[in-house]
Amino acid sequence: MTMKNKKTFQYYLSKYLTEEMSTNRNCSANTIASYADTYKLFLSFMKDVRKTDPNKVSLNDLTRENVNCFLNWMENERKTSITSRNVRLSAMHSFVKYLQVEDPEHIFEYQKILSIKKKKACSKEVQWLTIEQLKTLLSCIDTDTGDGLRDKTMISLLYDAALRVEELMSLKVEDIHFPSCNTVTVLGKGNKKRTIPLMGNTVELLKKYVKVFDINRKRNHGFETLFFNRSGNKLTRTGVSYIISKYVKKANGCGANITIDVHPHAFRHTKAVHLLEAGVELIYIRDF
């Protein structure tokens, strides 16, 4: 097989993810994973809607019409939010910009794809937990059990350090600095590091968790992240969301009256609102 015959949709997509994004652009693992999910969804669309085997999808299938239909399919059939739709479009645009140079034969169609505009989304009201709701939620978690100790430590960190869920999932034990300075260092968007001070209660939970789960020994035996599931694997976004929803139900049974959708990012919103209510200026909250 000649090099020319090798240069298929699959060839360019693989090269884009493994070489262009990771090496040339130095994108974070989270960004690469997010973009890869977009192309998996596109291939699912081609299979389910266009009745095209993913292995037979070609560069000729990468058209403005197919991309528009793919975006509408996500929004209408998969109930994807406008924000997520726009994120998927950005991923498609990024790949197509790369293809303009690598595959100029289809450049006219690629330019038509790049002309697809992001959809305007209605701004949502920021939702957060009151201090009492948060206290009730945390008090419902039994730290005498292994799962309970892990879950309360995770949720406390989400709130205390205002972490994004990807940042929580990727934490390693060496990112936690105690007893010297009681801080956590996280790698955020754009590979930017920030170091965040932790409250005493969170530090005590972390100390207990690291000791009970023998995290330092587990790290030497192949456990890569600070938090993991029962199989020893890194937690997923879905897994963290399930854990949170479980305790929200429990807290409501204790009279918390939580009516908002408590997704992982809600704790980041909650921290920002609580800081604002405590009189901290917006510019400092932004930096935090």
PDB file of C-alpha atoms in Angstrom:
ATOM      1  CA  MET A   1       0.000   0.000   0.000  1.00  0.00           C
ATOM      2  CA  THR A   2       1.418   3.367  -0.977  1.00  0.00           C
ATOM      3  CA  MET A   3       1.597   6.404   1.292  1.00  0.00           C
ATOM      4  CA  LYS A   4      -0.995   8.098  -0.897  1.00  0.00           C
ATOM      5  CA  ASN A   5      -3.478   5.269  -0.288  1.00  0.00           C
ATOM      6  CA  LYS A   6      -2.798   5.421   3.434  1.00  0.00           C
ATOM      7  CA  LYS A   7      -3.864   9.038   3.724  1.00  0.00           C
ATOM      8  CA  THR A   8      -7.463   8.393   4.663  1.00  0.00           C
ATOM      9  CA  PHE A   9      -9.761  10.104   7.139  1.00  0.00           C
ATOM     10  CA  GLN A  10      -8.598   7.598   9.764  1.00  0.00           C
ATOM     11  CA  TYR A  11      -4.925   8.270   8.953  1.00  0.00           C
ATOM     12  CA  TYR A  12      -5.244  12.033   9.330  1.00  0.00           C
ATOM     13  CA  LEU A  13      -7.381  11.795  12.467  1.00  0.00           C
ATOM     14  CA  SER A  14      -4.859   9.514  14.154  1.00  0.00           C
ATOM     15  CA  LYS A  15      -1.978  11.755  13.124  1.00  0.00           C
ATOM     16  CA  TYR A  16      -3.843  14.849  14.325  1.00  0.00           C
ATOM     17  CA  LEU A  17      -4.545  13.420  17.777  1.00  0.00           C
ATOM     18  CA  THR A  18      -1.192  11.743  18.393  1.00  0.00           C
ATOM     19  CA  GLU A  19       1.201  14.182  16.730  1.00  0.00           C
ATOM     20  CA  GLU A  20      -0.383  17.543  16.061  1.00  0.00           C
ATOM     21  CA  MET A  21      -2.262  18.020  19.331  1.00  0.00           C
ATOM     22  CA  SER A  22       0.146  16.376  21.757  1.00  0.00           C
ATOM     23  CA  THR A  23       3.506  17.278  20.220  1.00  0.00           C
ATOM     24  CA  ASN A  24       3.114  20.355  18.037  1.00  0.00           C
ATOM     25  CA  ARG A  25       0.427  22.137  20.040  1.00  0.00           C
ATOM     26  CA  ASN A  26       1.316  20.692  23.466  1.00  0.00           C
ATOM     27  CA  CYS A  27      -2.377  20.291  24.332  1.00  0.00           C
ATOM     28  CA  SER A  28      -3.304  18.823  27.711  1.00  0.00           C
ATOM     29  CA  ALA A  29      -4.478  15.221  28.016  1.00  0.00           C
ATOM     30  CA  ASN A  30      -7.957  16.477  28.950  1.00  0.00           C
ATOM     31  CA  THR A  31      -8.198  18.600  25.794  1.00  0.00           C
ATOM     32  CA  ILE A  32      -7.068  15.713  23.594  1.00  0.00           C
ATOM     33  CA  ALA A  33      -9.570  13.367  25.266  1.00  0.00           C
ATOM     34  CA  SER A  34     -12.385  15.889  24.776  1.00  0.00           C
ATOM     35  CA  TYR A  35     -11.556  16.321  21.090  1.00  0.00           C
ATOM     36  CA  ALA A  36     -11.258  12.545  20.610  1.00  0.00           C
ATOM     37  CA  ASP A  37     -14.770  12.153  22.080  1.00  0.00           C
ATOM     38  CA  THR A  38     -16.072  14.570  19.438  1.00  0.00           C
ATOM     39  CA  TYR A  39     -14.678  12.471  16.588  1.00  0.00           C
ATOM     40  CA  LYS A  40     -16.018   9.275  18.182  1.00  0.00           C
ATOM     41  CA  LEU A  41     -19.449  10.895  18.249  1.00  0.00           C
ATOM     42  CA  PHE A  42     -19.082  11.948  14.622  1.00  0.00           C
ATOM     43  CA  LEU A  43     -18.268   8.368  13.644  1.00  0.00           C
ATOM     44  CA  SER A  44     -21.307   7.176  15.631  1.00  0.00           C
ATOM     45  CA  PHE A  45     -23.424   9.684  13.730  1.00  0.00           C
ATOM     46  CA  MET A  46     -22.064   8.424  10.422  1.00  0.00           C
ATOM     47  CA  LYS A  47     -22.863   4.850  11.434  1.00  0.00           C
ATOM     48  CA  ASP A  48     -26.331   5.402  12.912  1.00  0.00           C
ATOM     49  CA  VAL A  49     -27.640   8.166  10.651  1.00  0.00           C
ATOM     50  CA  ARG A  50     -25.661   7.952   7.417  1.00  0.00           C
ATOM     51  CA  LYS A  51     -25.383   4.136   7.631  1.00  0.00           C
ATOM     52  CA  THR A  52     -21.644   4.301   6.932  1.00  0.00           C
ATOM     53  CA  ASP A  53     -19.256   1.899   8.618  1.00  0.00           C
ATOM     54  CA  PRO A  54     -16.782   3.944  10.738  1.00  0.00           C
ATOM     55  CA  ASN A  55     -13.898   2.145   9.003  1.00  0.00           C
ATOM     56  CA  LYS A  56     -15.223   3.330   5.654  1.00  0.00           C
ATOM     57  CA  VAL A  57     -15.746   6.992   6.531  1.00  0.00           C
ATOM     58  CA  SER A  58     -13.669   9.018   4.070  1.00  0.00           C
ATOM     59  CA  LEU A  59     -12.501  12.585   3.669  1.00  0.00           C
ATOM     60  CA  ASN A  60     -15.318  13.010   1.162  1.00  0.00           C
ATOM     61  CA  ASP A  61     -17.756  12.518   4.061  1.00  0.00           C
ATOM     62  CA  LEU A  62     -16.349  15.531   5.890  1.00  0.00           C
ATOM     63  CA  THR A  63     -18.792  18.051   4.422  1.00  0.00           C
ATOM     64  CA  ARG A  64     -20.627  21.104   5.693  1.00  0.00           C
ATOM     65  CA  GLU A  65     -23.920  19.231   5.325  1.00  0.00           C
ATOM     66  CA  ASN A  66     -22.724  16.247   7.370  1.00  0.00           C
ATOM     67  CA  VAL A  67     -21.187  18.417  10.093  1.00  0.00           C
ATOM     68  CA  ASN A  68     -24.364  20.501  10.377  1.00  0.00           C
ATOM     69  CA  CYS A  69     -26.490  17.360  10.565  1.00  0.00           C
ATOM     70  CA  PHE A  70     -24.092  15.915  13.151  1.00  0.00           C
ATOM     71  CA  LEU A  71     -24.466  19.011  15.362  1.00  0.00           C
ATOM     72  CA  ASN A  72     -28.263  18.938  15.038  1.00  0.00           C
ATOM     73  CA  TRP A  73     -28.290  15.204  15.769  1.00  0.00           C
ATOM     74  CA  MET A  74     -26.391  15.770  19.009  1.00  0.00           C
ATOM     75  CA  GLU A  75     -28.672  18.596  20.074  1.00  0.00           C
ATOM     76  CA  ASN A  76     -31.998  16.985  19.123  1.00  0.00           C
ATOM     77  CA  GLU A  77     -31.396  13.252  19.499  1.00  0.00           C
ATOM     78  CA  ARG A  78     -28.778  13.138  22.245  1.00  0.00           C
ATOM     79  CA  LYS A  79     -30.149  16.235  24.040  1.00  0.00           C
ATOM     80  CA  THR A  80     -26.721  17.898  24.068  1.00  0.00           C
ATOM     81  CA  SER A  81     -26.672  21.443  25.462  1.00  0.00           C
ATOM     82  CA  ILE A  82     -25.880  24.403  23.218  1.00  0.00           C
ATOM     83  CA  THR A  83     -22.610  24.879  25.092  1.00  0.00           C
ATOM     84  CA  SER A  84     -21.573  21.270  24.439  1.00  0.00           C
ATOM     85  CA  ARG A  85     -22.677  21.575  20.820  1.00  0.00           C
ATOM     86  CA  ASN A  86     -20.373  24.577  20.423  1.00  0.00           C
ATOM     87  CA  VAL A  87     -17.493  22.690  22.051  1.00  0.00           C
ATOM     88  CA  ARG A  88     -17.960  19.869  19.522  1.00  0.00           C
ATOM     89  CA  LEU A  89     -18.024  22.397  16.682  1.00  0.00           C
ATOM     90  CA  SER A  90     -14.755  23.913  17.917  1.00  0.00           C
ATOM     91  CA  ALA A  91     -13.170  20.451  17.856  1.00  0.00           C
ATOM     92  CA  MET A  92     -14.378  19.888  14.284  1.00  0.00           C
ATOM     93  CA  HIS A  93     -13.078  23.313  13.244  1.00  0.00           C
ATOM     94  CA  SER A  94      -9.672  22.569  14.747  1.00  0.00           C
ATOM     95  CA  PHE A  95      -9.343  19.289  12.832  1.00  0.00           C
ATOM     96  CA  VAL A  96     -10.519  20.876   9.583  1.00  0.00           C
ATOM     97  CA  LYS A  97      -7.999  23.723   9.886  1.00  0.00           C
ATOM     98  CA  TYR A  98      -5.306  21.077  10.173  1.00  0.00           C
ATOM     99  CA  LEU A  99      -6.697  19.254   7.116  1.00  0.00           C
ATOM    100  CA  GLN A 100      -6.606  22.415   5.000  1.00  0.00           C
ATOM    101  CA  VAL A 101      -2.818  22.134   4.948  1.00  0.00           C
ATOM    102  CA  GLU A 102      -2.539  18.342   4.933  1.00  0.00           C
ATOM    103  CA  ASP A 103      -5.290  17.691   2.389  1.00  0.00           C
ATOM    104  CA  PRO A 104      -5.712  20.766   0.149  1.00  0.00           C
ATOM    105  CA  GLU A 105      -7.693  18.695  -2.365  1.00  0.00           C
ATOM    106  CA  HIS A 106     -10.820  19.213  -0.220  1.00  0.00           C
ATOM    107  CA  ILE A 107     -10.008  22.750   0.924  1.00  0.00           C
ATOM    108  CA  PHE A 108     -13.170  24.314  -0.514  1.00  0.00           C
ATOM    109  CA  GLU A 109     -15.398  21.972   1.522  1.00  0.00           C
ATOM    110  CA  TYR A 110     -13.238  22.544   4.605  1.00  0.00           C
ATOM    111  CA  GLN A 111     -13.716  26.293   4.256  1.00  0.00           C
ATOM    112  CA  LYS A 112     -17.463  25.762   4.126  1.00  0.00           C
ATOM    113  CA  ILE A 113     -17.253  23.786   7.390  1.00  0.00           C
ATOM    114  CA  LEU A 114     -15.203  26.576   8.971  1.00  0.00           C
ATOM    115  CA  SER A 115     -17.975  29.014   8.050  1.00  0.00           C
ATOM    116  CA  ILE A 116     -20.418  27.211  10.378  1.00  0.00           C
ATOM    117  CA  LYS A 117     -21.113  29.593  13.255  1.00  0.00           C
ATOM    118  CA  LYS A 118     -21.468  28.737  16.906  1.00  0.00           C
ATOM    119  CA  LYS A 119     -25.029  28.688  18.157  1.00  0.00           C
ATOM    120  CA  LYS A 120     -25.998  31.390  20.611  1.00  0.00           C
ATOM    121  CA  ALA A 121     -26.987  29.946  23.960  1.00  0.00           C
ATOM    122  CA  CYS A 122     -29.276  31.495  26.525  1.00  0.00           C
ATOM    123  CA  SER A 123     -27.225  32.362  29.585  1.00  0.00           C
ATOM    124  CA  LYS A 124     -28.091  30.162  32.541  1.00  0.00           C
ATOM    125  CA  GLU A 125     -28.494  31.429  36.049  1.00  0.00           C
ATOM    126  CA  VAL A 126     -25.600  30.307  38.216  1.00  0.00           C
ATOM    127  CA  GLN A 127     -26.776  27.707  40.728  1.00  0.00           C
ATOM    128  CA  TRP A 128     -25.149  27.035  44.068  1.00  0.00           C
ATOM    129  CA  LEU A 129     -25.693  25.484  47.496  1.00  0.00           C
ATOM    130  CA  THR A 130     -26.298  27.535  50.590  1.00  0.00           C
ATOM    131  CA  ILE A 131     -23.871  27.089  53.463  1.00  0.00           C
ATOM    132  CA  GLU A 132     -26.497  25.114  55.398  1.00  0.00           C
ATOM    133  CA  GLN A 133     -27.242  22.861  52.420  1.00  0.00           C
ATOM    134  CA  LEU A 134     -23.537  22.183  51.967  1.00  0.00           C
ATOM    135  CA  LYS A 135     -23.108  21.389  55.671  1.00  0.00           C
ATOM    136  CA  THR A 136     -26.058  18.987  55.582  1.00  0.00           C
ATOM    137  CA  LEU A 137     -24.718  17.292  52.458  1.00  0.00           C
ATOM    138  CA  LEU A 138     -21.271  16.746  53.978  1.00  0.00           C
ATOM    139  CA  SER A 139     -22.683  15.620  57.335  1.00  0.00           C
ATOM    140  CA  CYS A 140     -24.625  12.821  55.580  1.00  0.00           C
ATOM    141  CA  ILE A 141     -21.431  11.125  54.426  1.00  0.00           C
ATOM    142  CA  ASP A 142     -20.213   8.376  56.760  1.00  0.00           C
ATOM    143  CA  THR A 143     -16.400   8.550  56.885  1.00  0.00           C
ATOM    144  CA  ASP A 144     -16.212   5.320  58.897  1.00  0.00           C
ATOM    145  CA  THR A 145     -16.574   3.468  55.601  1.00  0.00           C
ATOM    146  CA  GLY A 146     -13.905   3.482  52.889  1.00  0.00           C
ATOM    147  CA  ASP A 147     -16.225   4.777  50.186  1.00  0.00           C
ATOM    148  CA  GLY A 148     -17.608   7.430  52.509  1.00  0.00           C
ATOM    149  CA  LEU A 149     -14.145   8.682  53.458  1.00  0.00           C
ATOM    150  CA  ARG A 150     -13.108   8.898  49.813  1.00  0.00           C
ATOM    151  CA  ASP A 151     -16.355  10.601  48.771  1.00  0.00           C
ATOM    152  CA  LYS A 152     -16.346  13.222  51.534  1.00  0.00           C
ATOM    153  CA  THR A 153     -12.692  14.001  50.821  1.00  0.00           C
ATOM    154  CA  MET A 154     -13.428  14.438  47.104  1.00  0.00           C
ATOM    155  CA  ILE A 155     -16.493  16.630  47.599  1.00  0.00           C
ATOM    156  CA  SER A 156     -14.711  18.745  50.209  1.00  0.00           C
ATOM    157  CA  LEU A 157     -11.838  19.281  47.770  1.00  0.00           C
ATOM    158  CA  LEU A 158     -14.205  20.153  44.923  1.00  0.00           C
ATOM    159  CA  TYR A 159     -15.678  22.900  47.079  1.00  0.00           C
ATOM    160  CA  ASP A 160     -12.689  24.062  49.099  1.00  0.00           C
ATOM    161  CA  ALA A 161     -10.290  24.395  46.145  1.00  0.00           C
ATOM    162  CA  ALA A 162     -13.034  25.222  43.599  1.00  0.00           C
ATOM    163  CA  LEU A 163     -11.755  22.433  41.369  1.00  0.00           C
ATOM    164  CA  ARG A 164     -13.020  21.479  37.942  1.00  0.00           C
ATOM    165  CA  VAL A 165     -13.977  17.815  37.831  1.00  0.00           C
ATOM    166  CA  GLU A 166     -11.104  17.023  35.422  1.00  0.00           C
ATOM    167  CA  GLU A 167      -8.669  18.590  37.890  1.00  0.00           C
ATOM    168  CA  LEU A 168     -10.037  16.455  40.725  1.00  0.00           C
ATOM    169  CA  MET A 169      -9.865  13.255  38.682  1.00  0.00           C
ATOM    170  CA  SER A 170      -6.255  13.908  37.641  1.00  0.00           C
ATOM    171  CA  LEU A 171      -4.891  14.768  41.106  1.00  0.00           C
ATOM    172  CA  LYS A 172      -1.907  12.793  42.356  1.00  0.00           C
ATOM    173  CA  VAL A 173      -0.792  12.411  45.954  1.00  0.00           C
ATOM    174  CA  GLU A 174       2.290  14.555  45.260  1.00  0.00           C
ATOM    175  CA  ASP A 175      -0.030  17.440  44.328  1.00  0.00           C
ATOM    176  CA  ILE A 176      -1.133  17.659  47.966  1.00  0.00           C
ATOM    177  CA  HIS A 177       1.303  19.576  50.156  1.00  0.00           C
ATOM    178  CA  PHE A 178       0.938  18.947  53.881  1.00  0.00           C
ATOM    179  CA  PRO A 179       1.866  19.419  56.648  1.00  0.00           C
ATOM    180  CA  SER A 180       4.328  22.016  55.329  1.00  0.00           C
ATOM    181  CA  CYS A 181       1.899  24.465  53.715  1.00  0.00           C
ATOM    182  CA  ASN A 182      -1.525  22.761  53.408  1.00  0.00           C
ATOM    183  CA  THR A 183      -2.065  23.510  49.724  1.00  0.00           C
ATOM    184  CA  VAL A 184      -3.000  21.642  46.553  1.00  0.00           C
ATOM    185  CA  THR A 185      -1.420  22.240  43.147  1.00  0.00           C
ATOM    186  CA  VAL A 186      -3.634  21.587  40.131  1.00  0.00           C
ATOM    187  CA  LEU A 187      -3.045  21.605  36.399  1.00  0.00           C
ATOM    188  CA  GLY A 188      -5.907  23.560  34.861  1.00  0.00           C
ATOM    189  CA  LYS A 189      -6.961  24.687  31.415  1.00  0.00           C
ATOM    190  CA  GLY A 190      -4.150  25.571  29.044  1.00  0.00           C
ATOM    191  CA  ASN A 191      -1.701  23.538  31.175  1.00  0.00           C
ATOM    192  CA  LYS A 192      -1.673  26.369  33.717  1.00  0.00           C
ATOM    193  CA  LYS A 193      -0.719  25.412  37.255  1.00  0.00           C
ATOM    194  CA  ARG A 194      -2.192  27.056  40.311  1.00  0.00           C
ATOM    195  CA  THR A 195      -1.580  26.408  43.998  1.00  0.00           C
ATOM    196  CA  ILE A 196      -4.581  26.718  46.315  1.00  0.00           C
ATOM    197  CA  PRO A 197      -4.644  26.922  50.137  1.00  0.00           C
ATOM    198  CA  LEU A 198      -6.883  24.410  51.914  1.00  0.00           C
ATOM    199  CA  MET A 199      -9.023  24.754  55.041  1.00  0.00           C
ATOM    200  CA  GLY A 200      -8.177  22.753  58.131  1.00  0.00           C
ATOM    201  CA  ASN A 201     -11.134  20.366  57.826  1.00  0.00           C
ATOM    202  CA  THR A 202     -10.174  19.465  54.265  1.00  0.00           C
ATOM    203  CA  VAL A 203      -6.546  18.909  55.266  1.00  0.00           C
ATOM    204  CA  GLU A 204      -7.600  16.557  58.083  1.00  0.00           C
ATOM    205  CA  LEU A 205      -9.807  14.579  55.690  1.00  0.00           C
ATOM    206  CA  LEU A 206      -6.948  14.303  53.204  1.00  0.00           C
ATOM    207  CA  LYS A 207      -4.526  13.119  55.883  1.00  0.00           C
ATOM    208  CA  LYS A 208      -6.980  10.445  57.038  1.00  0.00           C
ATOM    209  CA  TYR A 209      -7.744   9.374  53.476  1.00  0.00           C
ATOM    210  CA  VAL A 210      -4.056   9.069  52.500  1.00  0.00           C
ATOM    211  CA  LYS A 211      -3.372   7.034  55.654  1.00  0.00           C
ATOM    212  CA  VAL A 212      -6.423   4.737  55.558  1.00  0.00           C
ATOM    213  CA  PHE A 213      -6.099   3.992  51.840  1.00  0.00           C
ATOM    214  CA  ASP A 214      -2.296   3.713  52.110  1.00  0.00           C
ATOM    215  CA  ILE A 215      -2.017   5.984  49.076  1.00  0.00           C
ATOM    216  CA  ASN A 216       1.762   6.287  49.118  1.00  0.00           C
ATOM    217  CA  ARG A 217       2.181   2.510  48.902  1.00  0.00           C
ATOM    218  CA  LYS A 218      -0.490   2.250  46.201  1.00  0.00           C
ATOM    219  CA  ARG A 219       1.357   4.870  44.154  1.00  0.00           C
ATOM    220  CA  ASN A 220       4.383   2.568  44.157  1.00  0.00           C
ATOM    221  CA  HIS A 221       2.185  -0.260  42.891  1.00  0.00           C
ATOM    222  CA  GLY A 222       0.827   1.456  39.802  1.00  0.00           C
ATOM    223  CA  PHE A 223      -2.022   3.594  41.179  1.00  0.00           C
ATOM    224  CA  GLU A 224      -1.605   6.826  39.240  1.00  0.00           C
ATOM    225  CA  THR A 225      -4.249   9.127  40.753  1.00  0.00           C
ATOM    226  CA  LEU A 226      -5.174  10.215  44.255  1.00  0.00           C
ATOM    227  CA  PHE A 227      -8.778   9.031  43.872  1.00  0.00           C
ATOM    228  CA  PHE A 228      -9.848   5.834  42.151  1.00  0.00           C
ATOM    229  CA  ASN A 229     -12.757   3.409  41.887  1.00  0.00           C
ATOM    230  CA  ARG A 230     -13.024  -0.090  43.348  1.00  0.00           C
ATOM    231  CA  SER A 231     -11.140  -1.502  40.378  1.00  0.00           C
ATOM    232  CA  GLY A 232      -8.217   0.829  41.063  1.00  0.00           C
ATOM    233  CA  ASN A 233      -8.894   2.868  37.950  1.00  0.00           C
ATOM    234  CA  LYS A 234      -9.094   6.636  37.600  1.00  0.00           C
ATOM    235  CA  LEU A 235     -12.569   7.984  38.328  1.00  0.00           C
ATOM    236  CA  THR A 236     -14.692   9.197  35.430  1.00  0.00           C
ATOM    237  CA  ARG A 237     -16.843  12.320  35.197  1.00  0.00           C
ATOM    238  CA  THR A 238     -19.912  10.052  35.237  1.00  0.00           C
ATOM    239  CA  GLY A 239     -18.619   8.273  38.328  1.00  0.00           C
ATOM    240  CA  VAL A 240     -18.076  11.524  40.236  1.00  0.00           C
ATOM    241  CA  SER A 241     -21.541  12.783  39.205  1.00  0.00           C
ATOM    242  CA  TYR A 242     -23.125   9.540  40.433  1.00  0.00           C
ATOM    243  CA  ILE A 243     -21.391   9.835  43.801  1.00  0.00           C
ATOM    244  CA  ILE A 244     -22.602  13.423  44.240  1.00  0.00           C
ATOM    245  CA  SER A 245     -26.205  12.651  43.269  1.00  0.00           C
ATOM    246  CA  LYS A 246     -26.250   9.791  45.783  1.00  0.00           C
ATOM    247  CA  TYR A 247     -25.445  12.127  48.667  1.00  0.00           C
ATOM    248  CA  VAL A 248     -27.764  14.882  47.429  1.00  0.00           C
ATOM    249  CA  LYS A 249     -30.654  12.392  47.728  1.00  0.00           C
ATOM    250  CA  LYS A 250     -29.461  11.425  51.179  1.00  0.00           C
ATOM    251  CA  ALA A 251     -29.133  15.075  52.239  1.00  0.00           C
ATOM    252  CA  ASN A 252     -32.657  15.840  51.018  1.00  0.00           C
ATOM    253  CA  GLY A 253     -33.845  12.973  53.188  1.00  0.00           C
ATOM    254  CA  CYS A 254     -32.281  14.886  56.081  1.00  0.00           C
ATOM    255  CA  GLY A 255     -34.157  18.090  55.210  1.00  0.00           C
ATOM    256  CA  ALA A 256     -31.549  19.872  53.063  1.00  0.00           C
ATOM    257  CA  ASN A 257     -34.195  20.830  50.460  1.00  0.00           C
ATOM    258  CA  ILE A 258     -31.678  20.937  47.610  1.00  0.00           C
ATOM    259  CA  THR A 259     -33.624  21.729  44.425  1.00  0.00           C
ATOM    260  CA  ILE A 260     -30.799  22.606  42.018  1.00  0.00           C
ATOM    261  CA  ASP A 261     -28.994  20.172  39.736  1.00  0.00           C
ATOM    262  CA  VAL A 262     -25.867  19.466  41.791  1.00  0.00           C
ATOM    263  CA  HIS A 263     -23.283  18.550  39.162  1.00  0.00           C
ATOM    264  CA  PRO A 264     -19.526  18.630  40.014  1.00  0.00           C
ATOM    265  CA  HIS A 265     -19.132  22.202  38.704  1.00  0.00           C
ATOM    266  CA  ALA A 266     -21.840  23.397  41.118  1.00  0.00           C
ATOM    267  CA  PHE A 267     -19.294  23.222  43.957  1.00  0.00           C
ATOM    268  CA  ARG A 268     -17.043  25.639  42.052  1.00  0.00           C
ATOM    269  CA  HIS A 269     -19.988  28.026  41.702  1.00  0.00           C
ATOM    270  CA  THR A 270     -20.832  27.506  45.369  1.00  0.00           C
ATOM    271  CA  LYS A 271     -17.318  28.425  46.503  1.00  0.00           C
ATOM    272  CA  ALA A 272     -17.368  31.604  44.387  1.00  0.00           C
ATOM    273  CA  VAL A 273     -20.749  32.701  45.784  1.00  0.00           C
ATOM    274  CA  HIS A 274     -19.707  31.977  49.379  1.00  0.00           C
ATOM    275  CA  LEU A 275     -16.538  34.028  48.925  1.00  0.00           C
ATOM    276  CA  LEU A 276     -18.617  36.865  47.472  1.00  0.00           C
ATOM    277  CA  GLU A 277     -21.072  36.672  50.379  1.00  0.00           C
ATOM    278  CA  ALA A 278     -18.096  36.832  52.774  1.00  0.00           C
ATOM    279  CA  GLY A 279     -17.070  40.172  51.251  1.00  0.00           C
ATOM    280  CA  VAL A 280     -14.182  39.013  49.063  1.00  0.00           C
ATOM    281  CA  GLU A 281     -13.762  41.263  46.015  1.00  0.00           C
ATOM    282  CA  LEU A 282     -14.562  39.812  42.604  1.00  0.00           C
ATOM    283  CA  ILE A 283     -11.046  40.342  41.257  1.00  0.00           C
ATOM    284  CA  TYR A 284      -9.631  38.086  44.005  1.00  0.00           C
ATOM    285  CA  ILE A 285     -12.342  35.464  43.451  1.00  0.00           C
ATOM    286  CA  ARG A 286     -11.461  35.434  39.752  1.00  0.00           C
ATOM    287  CA  ASP A 287      -7.768  34.919  40.502  1.00  0.00           C
ATOM    288  CA  PHE A 288      -8.588  32.200  43.055  1.00  0.00           C
TER     289      PHE A 288
END
